[in-house]
Tab-separated table of C-alpha atoms and ligand atoms in Angstrom:
chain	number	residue	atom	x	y	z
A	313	UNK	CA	22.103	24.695	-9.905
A	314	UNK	CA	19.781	23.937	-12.598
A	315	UNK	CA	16.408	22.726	-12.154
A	316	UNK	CA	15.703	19.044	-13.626
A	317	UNK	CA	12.955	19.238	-16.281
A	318	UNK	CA	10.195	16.817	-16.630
A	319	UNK	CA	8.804	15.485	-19.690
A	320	UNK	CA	5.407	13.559	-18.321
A	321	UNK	CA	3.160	15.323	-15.588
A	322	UNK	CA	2.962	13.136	-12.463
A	323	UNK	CA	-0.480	12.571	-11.158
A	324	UNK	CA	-1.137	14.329	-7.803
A	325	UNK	CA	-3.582	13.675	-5.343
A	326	UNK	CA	-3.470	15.874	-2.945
A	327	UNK	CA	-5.206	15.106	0.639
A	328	UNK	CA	-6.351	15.625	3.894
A	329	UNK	CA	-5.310	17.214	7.574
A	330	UNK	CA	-1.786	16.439	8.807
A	331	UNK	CA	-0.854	15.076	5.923
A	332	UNK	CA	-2.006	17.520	3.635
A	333	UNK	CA	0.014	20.105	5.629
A	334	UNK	CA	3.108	18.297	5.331
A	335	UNK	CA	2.687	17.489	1.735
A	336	UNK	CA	2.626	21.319	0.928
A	337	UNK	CA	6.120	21.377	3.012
A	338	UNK	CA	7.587	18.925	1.134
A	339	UNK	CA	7.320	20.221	-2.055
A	340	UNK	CA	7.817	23.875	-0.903
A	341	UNK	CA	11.006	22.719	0.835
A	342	UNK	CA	12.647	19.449	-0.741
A	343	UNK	CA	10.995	19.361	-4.315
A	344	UNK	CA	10.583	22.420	-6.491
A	345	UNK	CA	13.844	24.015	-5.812
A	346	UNK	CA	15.785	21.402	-7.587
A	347	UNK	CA	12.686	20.108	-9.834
A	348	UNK	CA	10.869	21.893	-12.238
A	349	UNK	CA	7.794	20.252	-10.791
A	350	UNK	CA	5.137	19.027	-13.495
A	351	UNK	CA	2.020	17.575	-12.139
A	352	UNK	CA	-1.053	17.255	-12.939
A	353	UNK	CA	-3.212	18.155	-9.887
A	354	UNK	CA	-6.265	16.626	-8.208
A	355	UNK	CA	-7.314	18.030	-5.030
A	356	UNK	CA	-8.855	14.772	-3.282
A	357	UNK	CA	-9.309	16.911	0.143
A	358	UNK	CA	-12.400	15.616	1.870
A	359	UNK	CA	-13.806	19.089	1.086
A	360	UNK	CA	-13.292	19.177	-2.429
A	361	UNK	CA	-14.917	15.349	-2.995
A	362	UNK	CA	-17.709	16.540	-1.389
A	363	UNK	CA	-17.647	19.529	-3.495
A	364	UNK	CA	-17.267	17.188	-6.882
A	365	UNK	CA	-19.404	14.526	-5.425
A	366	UNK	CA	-16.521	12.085	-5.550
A	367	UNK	CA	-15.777	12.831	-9.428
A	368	UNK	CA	-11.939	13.950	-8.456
A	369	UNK	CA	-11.155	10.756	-7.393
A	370	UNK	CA	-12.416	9.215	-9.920
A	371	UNK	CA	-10.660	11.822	-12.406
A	372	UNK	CA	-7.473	10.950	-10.933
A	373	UNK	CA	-7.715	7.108	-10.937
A	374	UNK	CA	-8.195	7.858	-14.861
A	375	UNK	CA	-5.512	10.130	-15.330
A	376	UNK	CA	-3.066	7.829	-13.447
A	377	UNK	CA	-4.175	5.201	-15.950
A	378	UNK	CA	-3.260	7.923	-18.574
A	379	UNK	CA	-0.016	8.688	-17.483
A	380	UNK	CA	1.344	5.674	-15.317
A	381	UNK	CA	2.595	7.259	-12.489
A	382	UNK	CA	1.194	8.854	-9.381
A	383	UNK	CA	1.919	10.013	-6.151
A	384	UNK	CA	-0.948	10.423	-3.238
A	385	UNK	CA	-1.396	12.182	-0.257
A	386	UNK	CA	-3.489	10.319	2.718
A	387	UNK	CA	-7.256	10.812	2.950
A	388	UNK	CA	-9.897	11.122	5.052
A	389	UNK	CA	-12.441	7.795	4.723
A	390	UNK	CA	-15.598	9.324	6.000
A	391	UNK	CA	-17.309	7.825	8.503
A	392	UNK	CA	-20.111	9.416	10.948
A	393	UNK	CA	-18.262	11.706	12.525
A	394	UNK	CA	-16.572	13.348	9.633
A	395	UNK	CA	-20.468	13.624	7.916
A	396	UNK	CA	-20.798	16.163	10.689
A	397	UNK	CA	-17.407	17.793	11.256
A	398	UNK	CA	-17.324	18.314	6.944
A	399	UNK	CA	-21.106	18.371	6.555
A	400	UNK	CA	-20.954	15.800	3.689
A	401	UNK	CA	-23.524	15.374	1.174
A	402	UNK	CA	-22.927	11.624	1.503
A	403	UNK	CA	-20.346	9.430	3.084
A	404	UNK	CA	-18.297	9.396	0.151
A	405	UNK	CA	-16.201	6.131	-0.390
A	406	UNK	CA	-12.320	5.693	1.081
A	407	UNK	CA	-11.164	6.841	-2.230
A	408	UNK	CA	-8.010	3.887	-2.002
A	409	UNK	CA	-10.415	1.695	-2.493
A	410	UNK	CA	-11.709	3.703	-5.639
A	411	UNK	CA	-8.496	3.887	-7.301
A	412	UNK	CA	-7.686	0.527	-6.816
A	413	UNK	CA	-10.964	-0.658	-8.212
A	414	UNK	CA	-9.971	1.451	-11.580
A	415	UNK	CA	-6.764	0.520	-11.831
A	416	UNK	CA	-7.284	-3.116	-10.990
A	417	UNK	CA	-4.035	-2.669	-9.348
A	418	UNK	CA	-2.328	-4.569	-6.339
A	419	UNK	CA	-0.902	-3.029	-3.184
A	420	UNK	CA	2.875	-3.729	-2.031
A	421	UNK	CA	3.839	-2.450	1.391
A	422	UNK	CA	7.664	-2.241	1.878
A	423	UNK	CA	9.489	-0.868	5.580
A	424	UNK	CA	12.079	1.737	5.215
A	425	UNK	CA	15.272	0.711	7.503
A	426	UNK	CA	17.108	3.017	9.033
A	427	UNK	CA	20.391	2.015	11.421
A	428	UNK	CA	19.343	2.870	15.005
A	429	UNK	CA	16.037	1.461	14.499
A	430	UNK	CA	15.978	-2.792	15.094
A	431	UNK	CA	13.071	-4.573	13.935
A	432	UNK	CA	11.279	-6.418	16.874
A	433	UNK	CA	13.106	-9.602	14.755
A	434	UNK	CA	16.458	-8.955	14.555
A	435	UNK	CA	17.400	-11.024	11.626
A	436	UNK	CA	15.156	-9.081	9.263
A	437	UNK	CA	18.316	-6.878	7.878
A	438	UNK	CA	16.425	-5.999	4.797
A	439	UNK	CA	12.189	-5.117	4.369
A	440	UNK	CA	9.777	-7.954	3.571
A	441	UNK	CA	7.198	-6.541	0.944
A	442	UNK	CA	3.688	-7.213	1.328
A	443	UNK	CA	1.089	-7.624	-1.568
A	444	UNK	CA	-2.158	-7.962	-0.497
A	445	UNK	CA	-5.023	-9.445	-3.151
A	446	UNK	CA	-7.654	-6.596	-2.342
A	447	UNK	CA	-10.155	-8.144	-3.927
A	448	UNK	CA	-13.178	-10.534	-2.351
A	449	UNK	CA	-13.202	-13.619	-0.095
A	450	UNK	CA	-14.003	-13.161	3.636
A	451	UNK	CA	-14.154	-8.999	2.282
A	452	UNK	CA	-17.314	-10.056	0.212
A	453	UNK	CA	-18.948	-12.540	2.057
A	454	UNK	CA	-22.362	-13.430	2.688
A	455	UNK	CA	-23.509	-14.976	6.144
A	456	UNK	CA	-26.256	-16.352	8.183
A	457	UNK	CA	-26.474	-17.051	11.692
A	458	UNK	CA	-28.655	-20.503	11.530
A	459	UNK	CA	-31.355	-21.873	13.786
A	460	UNK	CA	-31.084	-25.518	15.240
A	461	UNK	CA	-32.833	-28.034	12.986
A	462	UNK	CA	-31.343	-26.392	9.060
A	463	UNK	CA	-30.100	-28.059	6.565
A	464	UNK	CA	-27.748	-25.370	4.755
A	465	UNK	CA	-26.209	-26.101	1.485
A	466	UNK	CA	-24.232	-24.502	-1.611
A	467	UNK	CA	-26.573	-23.649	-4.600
A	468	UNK	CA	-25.051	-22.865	-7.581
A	469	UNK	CA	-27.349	-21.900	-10.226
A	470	UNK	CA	-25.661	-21.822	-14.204
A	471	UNK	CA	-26.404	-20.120	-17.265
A	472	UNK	CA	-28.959	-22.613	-18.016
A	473	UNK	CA	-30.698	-22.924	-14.964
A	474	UNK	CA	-29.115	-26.112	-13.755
A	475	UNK	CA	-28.329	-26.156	-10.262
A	476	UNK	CA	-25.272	-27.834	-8.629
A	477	UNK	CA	-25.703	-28.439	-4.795
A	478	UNK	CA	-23.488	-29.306	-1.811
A	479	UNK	CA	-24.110	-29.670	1.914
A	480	UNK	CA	-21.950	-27.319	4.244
A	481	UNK	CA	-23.923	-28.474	7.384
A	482	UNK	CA	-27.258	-30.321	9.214
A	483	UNK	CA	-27.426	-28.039	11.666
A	484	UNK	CA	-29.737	-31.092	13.481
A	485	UNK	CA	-28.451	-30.606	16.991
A	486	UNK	CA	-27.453	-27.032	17.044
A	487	UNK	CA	-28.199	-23.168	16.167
A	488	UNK	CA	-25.157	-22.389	14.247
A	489	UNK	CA	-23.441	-20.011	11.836
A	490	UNK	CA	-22.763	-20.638	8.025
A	491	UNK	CA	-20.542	-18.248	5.305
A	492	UNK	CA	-20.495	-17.835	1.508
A	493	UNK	CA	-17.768	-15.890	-0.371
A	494	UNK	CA	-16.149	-15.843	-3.859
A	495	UNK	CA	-13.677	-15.012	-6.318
A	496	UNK	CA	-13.032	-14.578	-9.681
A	497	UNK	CA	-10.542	-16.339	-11.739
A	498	UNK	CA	-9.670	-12.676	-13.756
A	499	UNK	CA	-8.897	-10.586	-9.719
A	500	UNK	CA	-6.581	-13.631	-9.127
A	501	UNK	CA	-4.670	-13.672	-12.759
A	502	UNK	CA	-4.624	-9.716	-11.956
A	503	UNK	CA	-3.073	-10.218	-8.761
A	504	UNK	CA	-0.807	-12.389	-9.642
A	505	UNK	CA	0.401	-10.371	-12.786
A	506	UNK	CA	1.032	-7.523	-10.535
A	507	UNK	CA	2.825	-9.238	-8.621
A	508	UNK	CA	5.361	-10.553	-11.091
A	509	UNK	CA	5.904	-7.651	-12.411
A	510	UNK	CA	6.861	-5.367	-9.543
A	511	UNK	CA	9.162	-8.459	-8.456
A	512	UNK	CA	10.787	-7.821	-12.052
A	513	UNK	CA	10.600	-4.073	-10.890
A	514	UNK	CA	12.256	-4.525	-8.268
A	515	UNK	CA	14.475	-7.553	-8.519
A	516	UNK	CA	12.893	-9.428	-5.799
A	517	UNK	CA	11.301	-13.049	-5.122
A	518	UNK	CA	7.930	-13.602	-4.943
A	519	UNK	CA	6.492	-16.133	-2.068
A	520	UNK	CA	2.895	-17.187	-2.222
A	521	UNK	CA	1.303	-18.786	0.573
A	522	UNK	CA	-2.548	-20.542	0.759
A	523	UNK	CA	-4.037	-23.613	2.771
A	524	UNK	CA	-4.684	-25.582	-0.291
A	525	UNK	CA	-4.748	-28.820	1.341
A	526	UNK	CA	-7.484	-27.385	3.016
A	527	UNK	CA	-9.289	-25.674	1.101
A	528	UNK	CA	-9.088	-28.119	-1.990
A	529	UNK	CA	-11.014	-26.180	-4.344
A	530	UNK	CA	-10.867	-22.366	-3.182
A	531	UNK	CA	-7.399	-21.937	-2.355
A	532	UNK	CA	-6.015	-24.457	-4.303
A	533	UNK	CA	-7.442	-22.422	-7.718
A	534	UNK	CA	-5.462	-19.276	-6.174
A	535	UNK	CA	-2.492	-22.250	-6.292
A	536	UNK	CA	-3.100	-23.278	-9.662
A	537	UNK	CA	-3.444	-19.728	-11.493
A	538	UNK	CA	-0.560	-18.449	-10.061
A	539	UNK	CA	2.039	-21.569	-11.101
A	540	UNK	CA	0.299	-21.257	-14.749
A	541	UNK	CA	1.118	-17.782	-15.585
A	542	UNK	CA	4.599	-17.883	-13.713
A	543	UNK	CA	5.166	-20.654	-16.093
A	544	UNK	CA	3.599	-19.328	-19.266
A	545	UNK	CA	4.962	-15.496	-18.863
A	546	UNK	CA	7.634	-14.776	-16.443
A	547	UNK	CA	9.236	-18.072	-15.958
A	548	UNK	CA	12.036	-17.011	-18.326
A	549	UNK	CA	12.274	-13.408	-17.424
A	550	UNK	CA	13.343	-14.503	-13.608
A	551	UNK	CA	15.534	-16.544	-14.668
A	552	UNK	CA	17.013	-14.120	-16.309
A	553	UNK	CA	16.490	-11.359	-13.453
A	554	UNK	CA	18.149	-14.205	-11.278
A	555	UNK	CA	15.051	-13.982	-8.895
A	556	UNK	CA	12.614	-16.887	-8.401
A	557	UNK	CA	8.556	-17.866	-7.453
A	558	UNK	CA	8.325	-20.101	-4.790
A	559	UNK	CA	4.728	-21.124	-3.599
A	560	UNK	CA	4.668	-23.047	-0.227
A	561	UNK	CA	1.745	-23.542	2.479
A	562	UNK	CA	0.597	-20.865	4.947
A	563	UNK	CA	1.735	-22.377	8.100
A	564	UNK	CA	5.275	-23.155	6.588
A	565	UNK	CA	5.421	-19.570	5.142
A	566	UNK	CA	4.693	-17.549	8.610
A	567	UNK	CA	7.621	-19.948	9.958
A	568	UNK	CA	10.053	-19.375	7.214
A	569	UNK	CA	9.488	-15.473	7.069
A	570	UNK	CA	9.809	-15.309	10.857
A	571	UNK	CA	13.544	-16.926	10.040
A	572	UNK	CA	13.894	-15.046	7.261
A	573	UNK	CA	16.375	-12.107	6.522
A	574	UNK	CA	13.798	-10.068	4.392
A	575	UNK	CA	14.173	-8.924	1.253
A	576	UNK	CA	11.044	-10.811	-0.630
A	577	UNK	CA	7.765	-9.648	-1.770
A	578	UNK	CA	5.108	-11.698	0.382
A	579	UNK	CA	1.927	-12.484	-1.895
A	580	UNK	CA	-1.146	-13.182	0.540
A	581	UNK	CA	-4.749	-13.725	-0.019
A	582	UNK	CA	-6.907	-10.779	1.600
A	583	UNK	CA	-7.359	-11.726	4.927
A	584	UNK	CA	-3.579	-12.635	5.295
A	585	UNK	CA	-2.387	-9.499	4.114
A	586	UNK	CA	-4.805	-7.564	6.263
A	587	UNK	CA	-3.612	-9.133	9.320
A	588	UNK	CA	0.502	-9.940	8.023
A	589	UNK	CA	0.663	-6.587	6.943
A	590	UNK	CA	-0.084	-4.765	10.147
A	591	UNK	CA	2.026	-7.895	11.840
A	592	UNK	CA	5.028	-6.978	9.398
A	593	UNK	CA	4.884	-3.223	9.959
A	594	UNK	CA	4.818	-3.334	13.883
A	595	UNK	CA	7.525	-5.850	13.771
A	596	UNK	CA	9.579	-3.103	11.656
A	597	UNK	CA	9.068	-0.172	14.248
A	598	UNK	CA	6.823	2.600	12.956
A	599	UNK	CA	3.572	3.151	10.825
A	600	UNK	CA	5.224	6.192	9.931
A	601	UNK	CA	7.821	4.086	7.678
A	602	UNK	CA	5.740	1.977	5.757
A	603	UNK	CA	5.921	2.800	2.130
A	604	UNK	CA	3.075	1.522	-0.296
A	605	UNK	CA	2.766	1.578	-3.986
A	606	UNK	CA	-0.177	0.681	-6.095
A	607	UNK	CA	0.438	-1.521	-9.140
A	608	UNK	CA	-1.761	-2.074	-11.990
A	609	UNK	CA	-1.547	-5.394	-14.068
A	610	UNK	CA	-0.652	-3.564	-17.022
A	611	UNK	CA	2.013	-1.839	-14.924
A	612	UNK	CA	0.464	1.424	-13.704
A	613	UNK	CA	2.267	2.944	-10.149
A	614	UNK	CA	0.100	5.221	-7.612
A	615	UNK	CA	2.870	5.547	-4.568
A	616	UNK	CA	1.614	6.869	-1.188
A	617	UNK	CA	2.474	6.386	2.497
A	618	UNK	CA	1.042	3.791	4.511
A	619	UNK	CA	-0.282	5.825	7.028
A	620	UNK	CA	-3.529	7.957	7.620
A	621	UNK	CA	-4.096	12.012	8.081
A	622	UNK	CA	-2.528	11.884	11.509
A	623	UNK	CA	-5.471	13.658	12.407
A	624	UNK	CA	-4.216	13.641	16.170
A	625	UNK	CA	-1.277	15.940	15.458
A	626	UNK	CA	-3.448	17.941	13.102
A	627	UNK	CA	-5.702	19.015	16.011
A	628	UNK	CA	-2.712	20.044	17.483
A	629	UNK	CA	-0.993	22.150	14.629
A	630	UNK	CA	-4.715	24.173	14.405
A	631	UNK	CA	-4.356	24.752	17.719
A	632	UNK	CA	-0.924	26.884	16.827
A	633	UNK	CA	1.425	23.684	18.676
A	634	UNK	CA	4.449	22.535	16.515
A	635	UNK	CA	4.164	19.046	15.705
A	636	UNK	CA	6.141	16.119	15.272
A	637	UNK	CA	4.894	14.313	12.727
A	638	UNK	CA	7.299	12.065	10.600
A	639	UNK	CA	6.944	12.820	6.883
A	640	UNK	CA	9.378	9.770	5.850
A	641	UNK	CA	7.061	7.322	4.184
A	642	UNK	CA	5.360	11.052	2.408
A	643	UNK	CA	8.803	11.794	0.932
A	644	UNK	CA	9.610	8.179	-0.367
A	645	UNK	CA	5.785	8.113	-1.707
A	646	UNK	CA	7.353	11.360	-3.878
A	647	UNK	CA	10.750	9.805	-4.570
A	648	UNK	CA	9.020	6.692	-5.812
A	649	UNK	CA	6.868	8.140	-7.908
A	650	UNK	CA	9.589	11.029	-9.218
A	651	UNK	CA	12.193	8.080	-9.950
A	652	UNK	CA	9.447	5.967	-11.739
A	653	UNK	CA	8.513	8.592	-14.087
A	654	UNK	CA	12.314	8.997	-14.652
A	655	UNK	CA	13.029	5.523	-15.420
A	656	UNK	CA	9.747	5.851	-17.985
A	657	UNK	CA	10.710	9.279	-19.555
A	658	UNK	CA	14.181	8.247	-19.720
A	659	UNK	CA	15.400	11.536	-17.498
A	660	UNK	CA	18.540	10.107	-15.702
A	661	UNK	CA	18.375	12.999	-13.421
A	662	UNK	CA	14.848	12.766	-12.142
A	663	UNK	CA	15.649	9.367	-10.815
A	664	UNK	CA	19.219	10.591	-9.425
A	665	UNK	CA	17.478	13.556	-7.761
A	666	UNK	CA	14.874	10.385	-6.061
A	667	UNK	CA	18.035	8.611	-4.399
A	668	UNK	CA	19.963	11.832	-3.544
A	669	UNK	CA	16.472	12.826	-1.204
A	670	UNK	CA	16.217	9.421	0.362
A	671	UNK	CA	19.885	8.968	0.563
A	672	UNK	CA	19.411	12.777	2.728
A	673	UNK	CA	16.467	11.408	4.825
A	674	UNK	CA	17.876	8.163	5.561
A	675	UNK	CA	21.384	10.001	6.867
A	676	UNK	CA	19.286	12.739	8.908
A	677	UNK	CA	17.630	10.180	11.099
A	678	UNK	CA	21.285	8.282	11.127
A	679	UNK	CA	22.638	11.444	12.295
A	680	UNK	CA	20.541	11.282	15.468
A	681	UNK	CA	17.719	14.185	13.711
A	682	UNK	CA	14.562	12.363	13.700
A	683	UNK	CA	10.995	13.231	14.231
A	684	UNK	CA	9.132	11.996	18.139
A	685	UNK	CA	7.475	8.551	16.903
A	686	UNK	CA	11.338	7.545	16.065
A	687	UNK	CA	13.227	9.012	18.975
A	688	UNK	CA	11.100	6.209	21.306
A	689	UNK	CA	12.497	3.735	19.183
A	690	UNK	CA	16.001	4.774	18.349
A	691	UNK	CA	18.548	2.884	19.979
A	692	UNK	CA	20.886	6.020	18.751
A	693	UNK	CA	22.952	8.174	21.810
A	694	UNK	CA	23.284	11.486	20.495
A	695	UNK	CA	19.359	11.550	19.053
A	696	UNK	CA	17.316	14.597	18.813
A	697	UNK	CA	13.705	14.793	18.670
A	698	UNK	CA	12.849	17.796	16.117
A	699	UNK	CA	9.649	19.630	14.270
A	700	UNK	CA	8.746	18.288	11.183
A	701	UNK	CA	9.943	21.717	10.008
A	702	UNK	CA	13.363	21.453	11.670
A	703	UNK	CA	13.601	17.679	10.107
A	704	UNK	CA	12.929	18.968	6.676
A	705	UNK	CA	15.792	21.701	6.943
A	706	UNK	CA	17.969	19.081	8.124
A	707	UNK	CA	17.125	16.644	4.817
A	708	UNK	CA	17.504	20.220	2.829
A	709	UNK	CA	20.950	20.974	4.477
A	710	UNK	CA	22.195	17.471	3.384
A	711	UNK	CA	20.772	17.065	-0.440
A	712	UNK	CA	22.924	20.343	-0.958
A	713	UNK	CA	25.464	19.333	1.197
B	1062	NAP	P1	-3.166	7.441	11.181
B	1062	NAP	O1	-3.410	8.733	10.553
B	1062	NAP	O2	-2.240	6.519	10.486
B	1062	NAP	O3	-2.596	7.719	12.637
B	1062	NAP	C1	-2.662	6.819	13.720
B	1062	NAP	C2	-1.598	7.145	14.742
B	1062	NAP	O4	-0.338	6.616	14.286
B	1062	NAP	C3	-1.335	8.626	14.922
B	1062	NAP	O5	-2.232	9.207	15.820
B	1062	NAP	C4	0.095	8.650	15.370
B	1062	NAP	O6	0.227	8.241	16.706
B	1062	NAP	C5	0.687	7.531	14.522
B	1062	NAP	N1	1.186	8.020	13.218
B	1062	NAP	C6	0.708	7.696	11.983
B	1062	NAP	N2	1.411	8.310	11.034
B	1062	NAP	C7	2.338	9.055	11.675
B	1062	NAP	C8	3.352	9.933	11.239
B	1062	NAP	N3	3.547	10.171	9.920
B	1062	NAP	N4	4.136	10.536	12.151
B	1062	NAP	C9	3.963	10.316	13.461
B	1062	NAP	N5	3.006	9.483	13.949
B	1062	NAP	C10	2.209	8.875	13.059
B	1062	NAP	O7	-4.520	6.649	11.409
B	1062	NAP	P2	-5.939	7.130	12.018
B	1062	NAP	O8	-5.716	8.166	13.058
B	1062	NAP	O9	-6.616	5.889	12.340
B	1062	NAP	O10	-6.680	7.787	10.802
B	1062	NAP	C11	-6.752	9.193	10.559
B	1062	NAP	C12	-7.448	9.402	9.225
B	1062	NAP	O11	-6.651	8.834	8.186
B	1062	NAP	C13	-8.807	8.733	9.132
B	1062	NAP	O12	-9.747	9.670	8.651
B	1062	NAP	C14	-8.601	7.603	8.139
B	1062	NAP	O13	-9.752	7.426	7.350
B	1062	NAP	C15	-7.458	8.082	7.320
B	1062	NAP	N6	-6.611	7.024	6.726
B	1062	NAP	C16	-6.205	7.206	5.441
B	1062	NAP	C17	-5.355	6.313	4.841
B	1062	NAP	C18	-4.927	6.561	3.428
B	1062	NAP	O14	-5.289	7.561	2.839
B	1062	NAP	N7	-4.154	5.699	2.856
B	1062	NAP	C19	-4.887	5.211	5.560
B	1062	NAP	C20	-5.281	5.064	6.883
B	1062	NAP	C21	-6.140	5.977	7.460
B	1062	NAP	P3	0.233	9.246	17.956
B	1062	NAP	O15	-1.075	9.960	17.893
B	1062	NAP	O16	0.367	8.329	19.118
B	1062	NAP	O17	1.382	10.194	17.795
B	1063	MG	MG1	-5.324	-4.671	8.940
């Protein structure tokens, strides 16, 4: 068989521990025999930021704005006990949160489903999508616990040094606590530009949810920007994708999803897509199958797995023991990314080659072949837990079969 040639280099960022390993399998086993592999690599290994002082990551977040498409590996967010364990010069930032900063972009989280596995909700035949608006509110806050007897107010102090005051509390009869937070009319057009455009992408409806009866003012502007550039720039694109925006209240959306078959992409403010997202992934069975793509306003794609380093098994595979760690949501982060820069390039088979690997992973774990985190949740008879190694062959054995 011929090896499908690539035009574009993707971006690669490779990463840490478990991970890291399993990324290196991937590509030795699934990838380069049928791909003539172009990347452009960026080792963002906790080692080599440290090494670079951070500069890698930031040299990748550039050259994924340069050439649209990327595909990362998980990574190591320092904390204190990786300063030791790497001696660290400094503890570096999570670099997701780098990237995302350059590329402005907006995170989707999407379930894979597999047959054997039933989400916790039974009705939820197809994955719910999850953007979350990474940017500010109860993430950037400012706050005070208050002593009886203040008086605490909102000062807002313009360009000309005239100051605009409201009352939040009297705090006359008791200590109390008091919050600020913010933000900013451009992150909100952003996120909401994003998210039109990957439902576009991928021929889904958008739902947006906020308490704007509420919060008159705060939430209500996240209302009000988001119904003005549906209508000025994508209202007649979805009506010609035959898909469709629908903004309704918070409380109402958690009910209708819950009685939902899936199949949307789920807008929410930061703090609801912190807490829906790890809601929505739990309900779906495993960590391990949570996909998640970056996307840029201006329609830039970093794809990556939802998961961490799996340092746990990691431990374990130094120590010489064979692991089971899924590589699922790794391999779709790949095929994403791979059929992306097809689509882009206009290379038919690159984007073939994307759905003949899933089509392969999906069928293994159908076939009863699946790594330990999914054999406690198949409902499957004839299932077999396997090695990541042993799970890769078995993908290998059905792309060529
Ligand atoms: P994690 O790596 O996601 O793993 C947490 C646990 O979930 C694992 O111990 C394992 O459970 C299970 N799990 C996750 N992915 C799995 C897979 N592919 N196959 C099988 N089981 C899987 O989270 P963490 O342990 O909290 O974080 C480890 C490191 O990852 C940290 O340094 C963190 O900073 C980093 N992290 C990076 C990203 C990213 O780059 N996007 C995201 C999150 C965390 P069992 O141990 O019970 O088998
Ligand atoms: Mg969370």
């Amino acid at each position: 068989m011929d090896k499908i040639m690539m035009k574009t280099p993707l971006v690669e960022m490779d990463g840490d521990e478990m991970t890291r390993v399993i990324w290196k399998m991937i590509k030795d086993m699934l990838l380069t025999p049928y791909i003539d592999l172009k990347t452009e690599y960026y080792d963002l290994g906790l080692k080599n930021r440290n090494d670079t002082d951070d500069q890698v990551t930031v040299d990748s977040a550039n050259a994924a704005k340069k050439y649209g498409v990327a595909v990362k590996c998980a990574t190591i967010t320092p904390n204190a006990a990786r300063m030791t364990e790497y001696d660290l010069k400094e503890m570096w930032k999570s670099p997701n949160g780098t990237i995302r900063a350059i590329l402005d972009g907006t995170v989707f989280r999407a379930p894979l489903i597999v047959k054997g596995i039933t989400p916790y909700i039974p009705t939820w035949t197809k994955p719910i999508t999850i953007a979350r608006h990474a940017y500010g509110d109860v993430y950037k806050n400012t706050e005070m616990q208050v002593p009886k007897g203040s008086k605490c107010e909102l000062v807002c102090t313009d360009e000309n040094g005239n100051e605009t005051r409201s009352e939040i509390y009297d705090f006359k009869d008791s200590a109390g606590i008091i919050q600020g937070m913010h933000n900013k009319d451009e992150s909100i057009a952003s996120f909401a530009r994003s998210c039109f455009n990957y439902a576009l992408d991928t021929k889904q409806t958008v739902w947006f949810a906020t308490k704007d009866t509420i919060s008159k003012k705060y939430d209500h502007r996240f209302k009000d920007i988001f119904a003005e550039i549906f209508e000025n720039e994508y209202k007649a694109k979805f009506d010609e994708a035959g898909i469709e925006y629908f903004y309704t209240l918070i409380d109402d959306a958690v009910a209708r999803v819950v009685r939902s078959e899936g199949g949307f992409i789920w807008a929410c403010k930061n703090y609801d897509g912190d807490v829906m997202s790890d809601m929505v992934a739990t309900a779906y069975g495993s960590l391990a199958m949570m996909t998640s793509v970056l996307v840029s306003p201006d329609g830039k794609y970093e794809y990556e797995a939802a998961h961490g380093t799996v340092q746990r098994h990691y431990y374990k595979y130094l120590k010489g023991e064979s692991t089971s760690t899924n590589p699922v949501a790794t391999i779709f982060a790949w095929t994403g990314a791979l059929r992306k820069r097809g689509e882009l390039d206009g290379i038919k088979e690159l984007s073939d080659f994307a759905g003949r690997l899933e089509s392969a992973t999906v069928r293994t774990i159908e076939d009863g072949i699946m790594t330990g985190d999914l054999a406690l949740l198949s409902k499957l008879e004839n299932k077999k837990k396997v090695d990541t190694e042993t799970f890769l062959s078995e993908i290998k054995a059905r792309i060529e079969g």
